[in-house]
Amino acid sequence: MMQSKKPIATKWLSHALLWLALSCTAAHAWAGQVAGTVLQLSGPLMVKKADGKVKLLAIKSEVEQGDTLLTEKDTYALIKLIDNSEITLKPNTSFVIEQFTYTAEQPDGDHAVFSLLKGGLRSVTGLLGKRNKERFEMKTPAATIGIRGTTFIASYVAPSATPLPPSPVQGVAPGLYVHVLDGLIQVSNPSGALNFAPGQFGFTPSFKQPPVMLPVNPGLPFTPPPVFSASPLSSGASAGGARPAAIDCVVR
C-alpha cells in the first residue's frame, strides 16, 4: 500500500509542474500580444517593454500589451488599436497599455486597461468600447475613466513632488483635466461626481477632492499636426461626414 502511493504523488507533482509551466508561458504570451499600430508621428516615440528594454518606434511599428509609451517634448503620436479605436498622445506623455484584447468573433474576451501616468491624450472609442463599454478602463492618478463610445481629451498634470518630471505647463494646477468633444462624461471619485457635455471642461485634482466645472480651456493645448485628423475616427465623424450619435462616457 505504501509503495502504491509514491507513483500517484509523483504523477500529481508532474501535473502540477506542467500546469505551472503552461501558466507562465501563457502569462508571457499575454504580455506581448499586439494591441495596435503607430499610425502617425511628429517626433520621437519611445517604448519601454514589459521586460525593461527600451526601443524607438516608427510609423507602422506595432505596440503590445505591457508597453509603456513615452513621447518627447515635441512629439504627437497616433496609435490605432486593433478594434479601430484611436489614442493620440500629446508631447511629454507617459502612457501604459496594461491590457488590450479584442477579437471580432469573441466579444466575451474584450478587455482594455490603460494608465495615463503623465501628459495627455485624445481617445476615440472603437468597436470594443461600443459593444463592451464596461470592460474599458483608463487609470490616472486622480480618477479612472470608463468609456461609453465617445470622444474626449484627458490630461494629467503631475505634481512636482512625484517621481515623474512635472509637465511643462505654467500656471496650471496638478490634476486630471477633461474636455468632451462628443457624447457625455461623468467625472467622479470618492469625493464627488459631476457631468460634462460637449464643449465643456472638467477638473479633479485628486481622489481627495471633487471634480469641478471650468469655464474655459485651462491652457492645456492639444494641437496635433493636421494629418492626424485625416482619419474619420480621429475627427469624430463618420465616413459620410456626419457626427456619430452621442453616447455617454463615465469617469469614475
PDB file of N, CA and C in Angstrom, residues 6-22:
ATOM      1  N   LYS A   6       3.463   6.266  -3.901  1.00  0.00           N
ATOM      2  CA  LYS A   6       4.570   7.054  -4.451  1.00  0.00           C
ATOM      3  C   LYS A   6       4.347   7.415  -5.910  1.00  0.00           C
ATOM      4  N   PRO A   7       3.951   6.472  -6.791  1.00  0.00           N
ATOM      5  CA  PRO A   7       3.689   6.845  -8.183  1.00  0.00           C
ATOM      6  C   PRO A   7       2.575   7.873  -8.314  1.00  0.00           C
ATOM      7  N   ILE A   8       1.527   7.758  -7.452  1.00  0.00           N
ATOM      8  CA  ILE A   8       0.430   8.731  -7.508  1.00  0.00           C
ATOM      9  C   ILE A   8       0.936  10.119  -7.153  1.00  0.00           C
ATOM     10  N   ALA A   9       1.744  10.229  -6.097  1.00  0.00           N
ATOM     11  CA  ALA A   9       2.291  11.523  -5.690  1.00  0.00           C
ATOM     12  C   ALA A   9       3.192  12.099  -6.771  1.00  0.00           C
ATOM     13  N   THR A  10       4.008  11.225  -7.364  1.00  0.00           N
ATOM     14  CA  THR A  10       4.901  11.684  -8.431  1.00  0.00           C
ATOM     15  C   THR A  10       4.120  12.174  -9.637  1.00  0.00           C
ATOM     16  N   LYS A  11       3.055  11.465  -9.975  1.00  0.00           N
ATOM     17  CA  LYS A  11       2.221  11.863 -11.111  1.00  0.00           C
ATOM     18  C   LYS A  11       1.540  13.198 -10.841  1.00  0.00           C
ATOM     19  N   TRP A  12       1.057  13.359  -9.600  1.00  0.00           N
ATOM     20  CA  TRP A  12       0.414  14.628  -9.236  1.00  0.00           C
ATOM     21  C   TRP A  12       1.393  15.783  -9.332  1.00  0.00           C
ATOM     22  N   LEU A  13       2.621  15.562  -8.841  1.00  0.00           N
ATOM     23  CA  LEU A  13       3.642  16.598  -8.891  1.00  0.00           C
ATOM     24  C   LEU A  13       3.986  16.959 -10.330  1.00  0.00           C
ATOM     25  N   SER A  14       4.057  15.980 -11.202  1.00  0.00           N
ATOM     26  CA  SER A  14       4.354  16.226 -12.616  1.00  0.00           C
ATOM     27  C   SER A  14       3.269  17.072 -13.257  1.00  0.00           C
ATOM     28  N   HIS A  15       2.013  16.741 -12.936  1.00  0.00           N
ATOM     29  CA  HIS A  15       0.907  17.524 -13.491  1.00  0.00           C
ATOM     30  C   HIS A  15       0.943  18.960 -12.986  1.00  0.00           C
ATOM     31  N   ALA A  16       1.275  19.113 -11.696  1.00  0.00           N
ATOM     32  CA  ALA A  16       1.340  20.455 -11.121  1.00  0.00           C
ATOM     33  C   ALA A  16       2.426  21.295 -11.788  1.00  0.00           C
ATOM     34  N   LEU A  17       3.592  20.685 -12.002  1.00  0.00           N
ATOM     35  CA  LEU A  17       4.686  21.401 -12.648  1.00  0.00           C
ATOM     36  C   LEU A  17       4.345  21.756 -14.088  1.00  0.00           C
ATOM     37  N   LEU A  18       3.660  20.854 -14.780  1.00  0.00           N
ATOM     38  CA  LEU A  18       3.246  21.124 -16.153  1.00  0.00           C
ATOM     39  C   LEU A  18       2.260  22.283 -16.196  1.00  0.00           C
ATOM     40  N   TRP A  19       1.296  22.283 -15.273  1.00  0.00           N
ATOM     41  CA  TRP A  19       0.318  23.384 -15.211  1.00  0.00           C
ATOM     42  C   TRP A  19       1.011  24.709 -14.949  1.00  0.00           C
ATOM     43  N   LEU A  20       1.994  24.711 -14.020  1.00  0.00           N
ATOM     44  CA  LEU A  20       2.720  25.942 -13.702  1.00  0.00           C
ATOM     45  C   LEU A  20       3.485  26.444 -14.911  1.00  0.00           C
ATOM     46  N   ALA A  21       4.117  25.538 -15.644  1.00  0.00           N
ATOM     47  CA  ALA A  21       4.883  25.927 -16.825  1.00  0.00           C
ATOM     48  C   ALA A  21       3.976  26.523 -17.886  1.00  0.00           C
ATOM     49  N   LEU A  22       2.818  25.894 -18.095  1.00  0.00           N
ATOM     50  CA  LEU A  22       1.871  26.408 -19.084  1.00  0.00           C
ATOM     51  C   LEU A  22       1.331  27.755 -18.675  1.00  0.00           C
TER      52      LEU A  22
END
